[in-house]
């Protein structure tokens, strides 16, 4: 896969929330392609984070796409609010929607790209009948709810299988379907994850926990370059 197609999306979950605006600006200046925005409701997942107001507050600070990952249930009510607040991509978990196809349509009708997020135990069957209308598949390599967890190795097999399905799906069309991985992504494993077929990488603690954002992102890109040439 050419380098230019790899995207790095720092998750603000590990940012310093007292200085969130500066953190977003700094990470984009350091080379981030997107801002990953984790939304948790203390219901679908056992943690509580931020909503559309915070998305709206960071929107003017960057041109980078805001990649909203909804870990909330129910999900439909809040989608137009995030679209209004400047989200570029909105992903949700199939277990959090009564009507997955309708939720995808709602995201598109709100003017955003739509992603489906698969938790570690979510079977690939949830992609049946909807893959053709998705813009992104988000493979969770930790159970959703917290930053700083260990990458679950079994996710690699899932990424390989989804890569095959995405390639088959996009072979006859020019449309883009991203394969994003979220949870426990580090400089040390990003190359292996890329070789399994991912093209978009969320990293929270590995970037915001490092203090040297440009250095961390550059090290990830270097590892991706090596992975790309080894393919
Ligand atoms: C977990 C979130 C992730 C998380 C990643 O539920 O969806 O985006 O912030 O954090 P790290 O990279 O530290 O695993
Ligand atoms: Zn996330």
XYZ file of N, CA and C and ligand atoms in Angstrom:
708
model
N 0.847 -1.197 0.000
C 0.000 0.000 0.000
C 0.882 1.248 0.000
N 0.631 2.230 -0.917
C 1.493 3.420 -0.920
C 1.369 4.203 0.380
N 2.492 4.798 0.798
C 2.562 5.551 2.051
C 1.433 6.567 2.182
N 1.123 7.237 1.062
C 0.168 8.341 1.121
C -1.209 7.877 1.568
N -1.485 6.572 1.448
C -2.821 6.112 1.816
C -2.918 5.766 3.303
N -1.816 5.765 4.007
C -1.864 5.519 5.452
C -2.242 6.803 6.191
N -3.116 6.637 7.162
C -3.519 7.806 7.959
C -3.313 7.526 9.435
N -2.842 8.550 10.140
C -2.662 8.431 11.588
C -3.646 9.384 12.270
N -4.405 8.800 13.196
C -5.482 9.550 13.848
C -5.297 9.518 15.369
N -4.620 10.508 15.932
C -4.476 10.548 17.392
C -5.845 10.657 18.070
N -6.014 9.890 19.131
C -7.268 9.938 19.883
C -7.140 10.946 21.010
N -8.060 11.917 21.022
C -7.980 12.963 22.049
C -8.280 12.431 23.449
N -8.710 11.182 23.522
C -8.991 10.592 24.839
C -7.765 10.665 25.755
N -6.577 10.622 25.166
C -5.364 10.669 25.985
C -4.743 12.065 26.037
N -5.447 13.051 25.503
C -4.917 14.422 25.531
C -5.127 15.045 26.915
N -4.475 16.174 27.129
C -4.688 16.951 28.356
C -5.933 17.807 28.124
N -7.032 17.433 28.759
C -8.309 18.110 28.489
C -8.337 19.556 28.979
N -7.459 19.881 29.892
C -7.406 21.274 30.354
C -6.819 22.180 29.267
N -6.128 21.572 28.291
C -5.513 22.329 27.200
C -5.876 21.694 25.861
N -7.132 21.306 25.718
C -7.510 20.494 24.554
C -7.236 21.188 23.215
N -7.561 22.464 23.129
C -7.326 23.194 21.877
C -5.864 23.159 21.465
N -4.997 23.450 22.420
C -3.554 23.415 22.118
C -3.109 22.006 21.716
N -3.657 21.025 22.370
C -3.294 19.635 22.079
C -3.668 19.264 20.638
N -4.856 19.669 20.230
C -5.310 19.375 18.863
C -4.397 20.071 17.858
N -4.126 21.337 18.101
C -3.255 22.098 17.196
C -1.866 21.464 17.132
N -1.357 21.070 18.284
C 0.004 20.507 18.342
C 0.091 19.176 17.597
N -0.908 18.350 17.751
C -0.844 17.029 17.143
C -1.023 17.108 15.622
N -1.790 18.078 15.173
C -1.935 18.260 13.718
C -0.623 18.830 13.156
N -0.035 19.781 13.873
C 1.267 20.323 13.431
C 2.332 19.231 13.420
N 2.140 18.233 14.272
C 3.110 17.135 14.365
C 2.909 16.101 13.254
N 1.856 16.266 12.448
C 1.679 15.375 11.306
C 0.462 14.464 11.351
N -0.446 14.679 12.289
C -1.663 13.842 12.342
C -2.524 14.100 11.108
N -3.164 13.057 10.608
C -4.035 13.208 9.440
C -5.477 13.488 9.846
N -5.895 12.914 10.969
C -7.272 13.100 11.429
C -7.232 13.218 12.949
N -8.308 13.738 13.511
C -8.453 13.764 14.972
C -9.523 12.735 15.331
N -9.133 11.734 16.103
C -10.082 10.701 16.534
C -10.758 11.177 17.821
N -12.086 11.180 17.799
C -12.876 11.817 18.859
C -13.780 10.761 19.490
N -13.377 10.272 20.664
C -14.074 9.159 21.323
C -15.222 9.654 22.199
N -16.406 9.186 21.873
C -17.601 9.609 22.615
C -18.151 8.424 23.402
N -18.183 8.547 24.719
C -18.627 7.453 25.595
C -19.728 7.958 26.514
N -20.692 7.063 26.800
C -21.912 7.520 27.480
C -22.166 6.898 28.858
N -21.234 6.097 29.366
C -21.433 5.403 30.645
C -22.671 4.507 30.618
N -22.983 3.975 29.437
C -24.146 3.103 29.289
C -23.755 1.999 28.312
N -23.417 2.404 27.100
C -22.904 1.415 26.140
C -21.499 0.970 26.537
N -20.720 1.893 27.073
C -19.393 1.562 27.633
C -19.281 2.196 29.020
N -18.455 1.602 29.881
C -18.390 2.097 31.272
C -17.455 3.286 31.448
N -17.677 4.333 30.657
C -16.871 5.539 30.794
C -17.672 6.675 30.181
N -17.294 7.872 30.517
C -18.045 9.048 30.076
C -17.058 10.090 29.565
N -17.260 10.551 28.330
C -16.297 11.523 27.797
C -16.986 12.802 27.344
N -16.897 13.088 26.075
C -17.319 14.408 25.599
C -18.380 14.292 24.510
N -19.062 15.409 24.258
C -20.147 15.414 23.278
C -19.942 16.455 22.197
N -21.026 16.771 21.475
C -20.941 17.684 20.332
C -20.398 19.070 20.670
N -20.638 19.550 21.876
C -20.131 20.889 22.232
C -18.617 20.963 22.124
N -17.971 19.899 22.547
C -16.498 19.885 22.511
C -16.012 19.714 21.069
N -16.745 18.947 20.301
C -16.408 18.792 18.873
C -16.494 20.158 18.181
N -17.552 20.863 18.465
C -17.751 22.198 17.890
C -16.634 23.160 18.322
N -16.175 23.002 19.553
C -15.138 23.899 20.078
C -13.788 23.682 19.393
N -13.497 22.441 19.019
C -12.186 22.204 18.378
C -12.257 22.371 16.852
N -13.466 22.353 16.304
C -13.611 22.402 14.831
C -12.856 23.558 14.175
N -12.927 24.788 14.720
C -12.226 25.898 14.036
C -10.710 25.830 14.134
N -10.179 24.949 14.948
C -8.733 24.947 15.203
C -7.941 24.199 14.145
N -8.613 23.408 13.319
C -7.871 22.574 12.378
C -8.683 22.266 11.124
N -7.938 22.012 10.043
C -8.569 21.549 8.795
C -8.730 20.032 8.819
N -8.048 19.379 9.756
C -8.052 17.913 9.772
C -9.474 17.380 9.993
N -9.733 16.236 9.391
C -11.041 15.589 9.550
C -11.230 15.183 11.013
N -12.396 15.452 11.552
C -12.721 14.954 12.894
C -13.470 13.630 12.718
N -12.844 12.601 13.274
C -13.266 11.209 13.094
C -13.960 10.793 14.405
N -15.291 10.914 14.400
C -16.048 10.684 15.634
C -16.361 9.194 15.801
N -15.980 8.660 16.940
C -16.229 7.247 17.265
C -17.264 7.224 18.378
N -18.494 6.890 18.000
C -19.591 6.896 18.977
C -19.649 5.568 19.719
N -19.452 5.616 21.015
C -19.668 4.451 21.878
C -20.830 4.818 22.782
N -21.972 4.995 22.153
C -23.170 5.429 22.860
C -24.363 4.611 22.365
N -25.373 4.487 23.217
C -26.587 3.761 22.869
C -27.771 4.408 23.582
N -28.824 4.780 22.875
C -29.001 4.697 21.429
C -28.123 5.723 20.710
N -28.034 5.539 19.400
C -27.037 6.307 18.668
C -27.664 7.354 17.739
N -28.860 7.089 17.228
C -29.391 7.945 16.158
C -29.609 9.406 16.595
N -30.137 9.592 17.777
C -30.506 10.941 18.237
C -29.339 11.929 18.163
N -28.137 11.435 18.439
C -27.003 12.350 18.593
C -26.244 12.587 17.270
N -26.542 11.789 16.247
C -25.787 11.885 14.984
C -25.883 13.268 14.320
N -27.093 13.809 14.136
C -27.150 15.136 13.492
C -26.401 16.206 14.286
N -26.365 16.053 15.607
C -25.657 17.039 16.443
C -24.153 17.016 16.153
N -23.617 15.827 15.976
C -22.178 15.742 15.667
C -21.899 16.242 14.249
N -22.799 15.968 13.332
C -22.620 16.469 11.965
C -22.604 18.002 11.997
N -23.535 18.556 12.719
C -23.638 20.002 12.889
C -22.384 20.581 13.562
N -21.805 19.796 14.440
C -20.629 20.239 15.208
C -19.330 20.079 14.420
N -19.419 19.566 13.187
C -18.240 19.543 12.331
C -17.563 18.200 12.146
N -18.215 17.110 12.549
C -17.633 15.783 12.309
C -17.519 15.537 10.813
N -16.446 14.843 10.415
C -16.302 14.458 9.007
C -16.690 13.009 8.804
N -16.340 12.198 9.783
C -16.676 10.768 9.758
C -17.389 10.461 11.082
N -18.427 9.653 11.008
C -19.089 9.206 12.241
C -19.182 7.681 12.194
N -18.591 7.035 13.205
C -18.663 5.568 13.304
C -19.492 5.194 14.525
N -20.168 4.060 14.408
C -20.983 3.573 15.532
C -20.862 2.058 15.607
N -21.283 1.503 16.729
C -21.231 0.054 16.922
C -22.582 -0.555 16.547
N -22.594 -1.670 15.799
C -23.870 -2.228 15.360
C -24.781 -2.606 16.534
N -24.178 -2.993 17.660
C -24.982 -3.386 18.834
C -25.721 -2.189 19.439
N -25.300 -0.984 19.064
C -25.885 0.218 19.657
C -27.018 0.796 18.810
N -27.300 0.135 17.680
C -28.359 0.625 16.791
C -29.383 -0.477 16.554
N -30.653 -0.137 16.621
C -31.709 -1.126 16.329
C -31.783 -1.398 14.831
N -31.352 -0.433 14.024
C -31.489 -0.537 12.568
C -30.221 0.033 11.919
N -29.277 -0.842 11.741
C -27.950 -0.410 11.293
C -28.014 0.309 9.942
N -28.777 -0.251 9.027
C -28.874 0.354 7.692
C -29.424 1.780 7.780
N -30.420 1.954 8.617
C -31.022 3.282 8.783
C -30.025 4.265 9.402
N -29.248 3.788 10.367
C -28.264 4.678 11.014
C -27.217 5.127 10.009
N -26.790 4.200 9.135
C -25.813 4.582 8.095
C -26.420 5.674 7.203
N -27.664 5.473 6.809
C -28.332 6.491 5.970
C -28.410 7.833 6.697
N -28.690 7.768 7.970
C -28.801 9.002 8.751
C -27.472 9.761 8.773
N -26.384 9.024 8.907
C -25.056 9.662 8.904
C -24.806 10.313 7.543
N -25.096 9.568 6.477
C -24.893 10.135 5.133
C -25.809 11.346 4.892
N -27.053 11.211 5.295
C -27.994 12.331 5.090
C -27.576 13.568 5.881
N -26.811 13.350 6.952
C -26.320 14.488 7.743
C -25.062 15.091 7.128
N -24.571 14.475 6.051
C -23.425 15.038 5.332
C -22.079 14.480 5.750
N -22.063 13.359 6.484
C -20.796 12.784 6.959
C -20.535 11.431 6.303
N -19.277 10.991 6.405
C -18.931 9.624 6.018
C -19.338 8.702 7.156
N -19.670 7.450 6.796
C -20.199 6.518 7.804
C -19.258 5.349 8.033
N -19.035 5.050 9.316
C -18.198 3.906 9.675
C -18.924 2.969 10.621
N -18.592 1.672 10.510
C -19.135 0.688 11.451
C -17.976 0.183 12.302
N -18.161 0.204 13.623
C -17.098 -0.161 14.560
C -17.359 -1.550 15.131
N -16.369 -2.421 14.992
C -16.514 -3.807 15.453
C -15.667 -4.028 16.703
N -16.325 -4.330 17.807
C -15.607 -4.664 19.037
C -14.921 -6.012 18.850
N -13.992 -6.372 19.750
C -13.236 -7.617 19.545
C -14.112 -8.859 19.342
N -15.253 -8.950 19.999
C -16.091 -10.151 19.846
C -17.227 -9.974 18.845
N -17.278 -8.843 18.172
C -18.352 -8.627 17.185
C -18.029 -9.404 15.913
N -18.922 -10.296 15.472
C -18.610 -11.085 14.277
C -18.666 -10.264 12.990
N -17.944 -10.749 11.992
C -17.865 -10.022 10.719
C -19.187 -9.997 9.960
N -20.101 -10.873 10.358
C -21.407 -10.922 9.686
C -22.138 -9.592 9.717
N -21.795 -8.738 10.669
C -22.485 -7.434 10.735
C -22.169 -6.572 9.508
N -21.135 -6.974 8.747
C -20.805 -6.208 7.534
C -21.637 -6.652 6.331
N -22.250 -7.842 6.456
C -23.079 -8.331 5.350
C -24.180 -7.306 5.056
N -24.422 -7.078 3.815
C -25.520 -6.213 3.350
C -25.323 -4.722 3.629
N -24.245 -4.341 4.306
C -24.009 -2.904 4.514
C -22.631 -2.437 4.054
N -21.725 -3.389 3.812
C -20.355 -2.982 3.447
C -20.366 -2.050 2.229
N -21.280 -2.315 1.301
C -21.320 -1.526 0.063
C -21.654 -0.057 0.323
N -22.244 0.244 1.473
C -22.584 1.647 1.703
C -21.721 2.305 2.781
N -20.753 1.578 3.299
C -19.876 2.151 4.332
C -18.691 2.888 3.708
N -18.166 3.862 4.438
C -16.944 4.555 4.034
C -15.754 4.097 4.860
N -16.035 3.420 5.976
C -14.969 3.030 6.890
C -15.425 1.833 7.732
N -14.501 0.908 7.957
C -14.722 -0.155 8.939
C -13.690 0.065 10.031
N -14.182 0.132 11.271
C -13.288 0.393 12.408
C -13.156 -0.909 13.206
N -11.978 -1.471 13.193
C -11.738 -2.701 13.951
C -11.170 -2.322 15.309
N -11.878 -2.679 16.349
C -11.375 -2.394 17.692
C -10.448 -3.518 18.140
N -9.264 -3.117 18.532
C -8.289 -4.104 18.984
C -8.131 -4.058 20.510
N -9.092 -3.406 21.161
C -9.292 -3.488 22.616
C -10.805 -3.436 22.808
N -11.261 -3.796 23.991
C -12.687 -3.586 24.271
C -12.905 -2.104 24.513
N -13.977 -1.548 23.902
C -14.135 -0.097 23.961
C -14.386 0.409 25.382
N -13.882 1.590 25.666
C -14.153 2.216 26.956
C -12.975 2.964 27.566
N -11.758 2.535 27.241
C -10.604 3.144 27.909
C -9.403 3.228 26.974
N -8.601 4.257 27.202
C -7.312 4.354 26.519
C -6.298 3.504 27.281
N -5.170 3.256 26.636
C -4.051 2.624 27.331
C -4.172 1.129 27.555
N -5.050 0.438 26.818
C -5.165 -1.017 26.968
C -4.230 -1.725 25.975
N -4.046 -3.009 26.237
C -3.167 -3.840 25.404
C -3.851 -4.245 24.102
N -3.152 -4.181 23.010
C -3.630 -4.652 21.707
C -3.975 -6.146 21.783
N -5.163 -6.519 21.337
C -5.576 -7.928 21.346
C -5.116 -8.563 20.020
N -4.173 -9.506 20.070
C -3.559 -10.005 18.824
C -4.564 -10.608 17.840
N -5.637 -11.173 18.361
C -6.652 -11.785 17.503
C -7.235 -10.786 16.485
N -7.124 -9.511 16.796
C -7.641 -8.486 15.875
C -6.934 -8.556 14.520
N -5.695 -9.045 14.504
C -4.947 -9.092 13.238
C -5.640 -9.989 12.222
N -6.144 -11.113 12.695
C -6.834 -12.035 11.805
C -8.115 -11.389 11.253
N -8.774 -10.673 12.121
C -9.996 -9.980 11.704
C -9.678 -8.920 10.634
N -8.576 -8.207 10.847
C -8.170 -7.176 9.879
C -7.897 -7.825 8.520
N -7.197 -8.973 8.537
C -6.894 -9.672 7.269
C -8.178 -10.042 6.539
N -9.141 -10.573 7.276
C -10.397 -11.003 6.645
C -11.177 -9.803 6.105
N -11.181 -8.731 6.867
C -11.926 -7.549 6.415
C -11.215 -6.915 5.218
N -9.895 -6.908 5.212
C -9.149 -6.376 4.067
C -9.568 -7.085 2.780
N -9.704 -8.423 2.868
C -10.125 -9.179 1.670
C -11.511 -8.734 1.217
N -12.392 -8.575 2.180
C -13.759 -8.176 1.818
C -13.777 -6.768 1.231
N -12.988 -5.876 1.803
C -12.952 -4.499 1.293
C -12.366 -4.481 -0.120
N -11.302 -5.246 -0.328
C -10.693 -5.275 -1.665
C -11.683 -5.810 -2.698
N -12.412 -6.853 -2.315
C -13.405 -7.405 -3.242
C -14.506 -6.374 -3.518
N -14.865 -5.650 -2.493
C -15.953 -4.668 -2.589
C -15.570 -3.469 -3.461
N -14.298 -3.041 -3.356
C -13.899 -1.807 -4.035
C -13.220 -2.065 -5.392
N -12.998 -3.348 -5.696
C -12.278 -3.692 -6.933
C -12.889 -3.036 -8.156
N -14.207 -3.075 -8.220
C -14.857 -2.598 -9.444
C -15.332 -1.152 -9.333
N -14.909 -0.460 -8.274
C -15.339 0.937 -8.163
C -14.177 1.783 -7.658
N -14.314 3.080 -7.824
C -13.224 3.970 -7.420
C -13.410 4.439 -5.976
N -14.477 3.998 -5.352
C -14.771 4.562 -4.035
C -13.796 4.081 -2.966
N -13.645 4.914 -1.959
C -12.696 4.612 -0.898
C -13.415 4.008 0.294
N -12.826 2.937 0.820
C -13.376 2.315 2.028
C -12.197 2.094 2.976
N -12.153 2.886 4.023
C -11.001 2.847 4.935
C -11.107 1.681 5.912
N -9.960 1.169 6.298
C -9.910 0.117 7.334
C -9.086 0.665 8.497
N -9.794 1.034 9.531
C -9.179 1.724 10.670
C -9.050 0.771 11.858
N -7.949 0.888 12.562
C -7.726 0.045 13.746
C -7.577 0.943 14.960
N -8.207 0.536 16.047
C -8.294 1.399 17.230
C -8.063 0.580 18.498
N -7.003 0.916 19.217
C -6.756 0.298 20.519
C -5.387 -0.350 20.604
N -4.535 0.206 21.446
C -3.225 -0.407 21.683
C -2.258 -0.298 20.522
N -2.495 0.656 19.616
C -1.577 0.831 18.474
C -0.351 1.615 18.957
N 0.832 1.091 18.650
C 2.102 1.689 19.092
C 3.086 1.688 17.927
N 4.210 2.365 18.133
C 5.273 2.331 17.124
C 5.694 0.875 16.886
N 5.711 0.089 17.947
C 6.221 -1.293 17.875
C 5.318 -2.234 17.085
N 4.011 -1.967 17.051
C 3.134 -2.930 16.356
C 2.443 -2.360 15.120
N 2.643 -1.086 14.827
C 1.877 -0.475 13.724
C 2.231 -1.125 12.382
N 3.483 -1.544 12.218
C 3.893 -2.178 10.962
C 3.171 -3.511 10.761
N 3.098 -4.294 11.812
C 2.403 -5.586 11.736
C 0.922 -5.376 11.416
N 0.346 -4.352 12.015
C -1.082 -4.067 11.787
C -1.293 -3.626 10.338
N -0.364 -2.829 9.827
C -0.466 -2.387 8.425
C -0.342 -3.578 7.477
N 0.574 -4.481 7.786
C 0.745 -5.655 6.913
C -0.496 -6.540 6.918
N -1.234 -6.524 8.009
C -2.484 -7.294 8.052
C -3.554 -6.654 7.173
N -3.368 -5.355 6.841
C -4.308 -4.739 5.900
C -4.945 -3.434 6.341
N -4.590 -2.930 7.515
C -5.175 -1.662 7.955
C -4.524 -0.495 7.221
N -5.279 0.587 7.035
C -4.694 1.775 6.402
C -4.829 3.021 7.275
N -5.602 2.917 8.352
C -5.844 4.079 9.208
C -5.657 3.645 10.660
N -4.888 4.429 11.408
C -4.426 3.970 12.718
C -4.764 5.001 13.785
N -5.571 4.578 14.744
C -5.872 5.429 15.892
C -4.795 5.159 16.942
N -4.277 6.211 17.539
C -3.337 6.017 18.648
C -3.575 7.109 19.673
N -3.892 6.695 20.877
C -4.133 7.643 21.961
C -2.907 7.780 22.825
N -2.721 6.819 23.720
C -1.616 6.918 24.678
C -0.247 6.916 23.997
N -0.126 6.227 22.854
C 1.193 6.148 22.196
C 1.649 7.515 21.696
N 0.699 8.394 21.381
C 1.085 9.729 20.906
C 1.008 10.743 22.047
N -0.177 10.875 22.658
C -0.327 11.909 23.689
C 0.463 11.581 24.960
N 0.760 10.315 25.164
C 1.545 9.945 26.334
C 3.043 10.110 26.119
N 3.435 10.489 24.892
C 4.871 10.455 24.573
C 5.608 11.777 24.810
N 4.875 12.862 24.871
C 5.472 14.206 25.055
C 6.153 14.722 23.789
N 6.587 13.837 22.893
C 7.203 14.279 21.636
C 6.289 13.838 20.495
N 5.284 14.653 20.225
C 4.295 14.250 19.218
C 4.914 14.091 17.827
N 5.721 15.068 17.357
C 6.312 14.882 16.016
C 7.179 13.629 15.954
N 7.926 13.381 17.027
C 8.802 12.199 17.051
C 7.997 10.909 17.000
N 6.912 10.843 17.754
C 6.097 9.620 17.786
C 5.433 9.368 16.435
N 4.890 10.445 15.859
C 4.201 10.268 14.568
C 5.220 9.912 13.479
N 6.381 10.544 13.519
C 7.425 10.220 12.527
C 7.873 8.765 12.683
N 7.991 8.299 13.907
C 8.398 6.899 14.120
C 7.327 5.940 13.596
N 6.075 6.310 13.755
C 4.988 5.478 13.203
C 5.056 5.455 11.679
N 5.293 6.630 11.095
C 5.366 6.679 9.619
C 6.555 5.871 9.105
N 7.631 5.912 9.831
C 8.813 5.144 9.440
C 8.482 3.648 9.458
N 7.813 3.215 10.519
C 7.424 1.806 10.620
C 6.443 1.435 9.502
N 5.584 2.366 9.129
C 4.628 2.106 8.043
C 5.364 2.007 6.702
N 6.394 2.827 6.557
C 7.167 2.788 5.318
C 7.829 1.407 5.162
N 8.405 0.938 6.252
C 9.041 -0.391 6.223
C 8.004 -1.470 5.933
N 6.834 -1.340 6.555
C 5.776 -2.334 6.338
C 5.338 -2.324 4.882
N 5.236 -1.114 4.312
C 4.812 -0.972 2.928
C 5.784 -1.619 1.974
N 7.075 -1.441 2.225
C 8.065 -2.010 1.303
C 8.213 -3.524 1.511
N 7.748 -4.021 2.668
C 7.866 -5.466 2.929
C 6.677 -6.237 2.356
N 5.677 -5.504 1.877
C 4.457 -6.175 1.416
C 4.638 -6.976 0.153
C -11.125 3.022 23.289
C -11.068 4.156 22.297
C -9.746 4.354 21.666
C -8.658 4.721 22.644
C -7.333 4.347 22.085
O -12.433 2.740 23.598
O -11.993 3.940 21.251
O -9.801 5.294 20.625
O -8.648 6.073 22.959
O -6.366 4.575 23.060
P -4.983 3.776 23.021
O -4.331 4.110 21.723
O -4.268 4.306 24.204
O -5.322 2.315 23.117
Zn -11.911 5.185 19.412
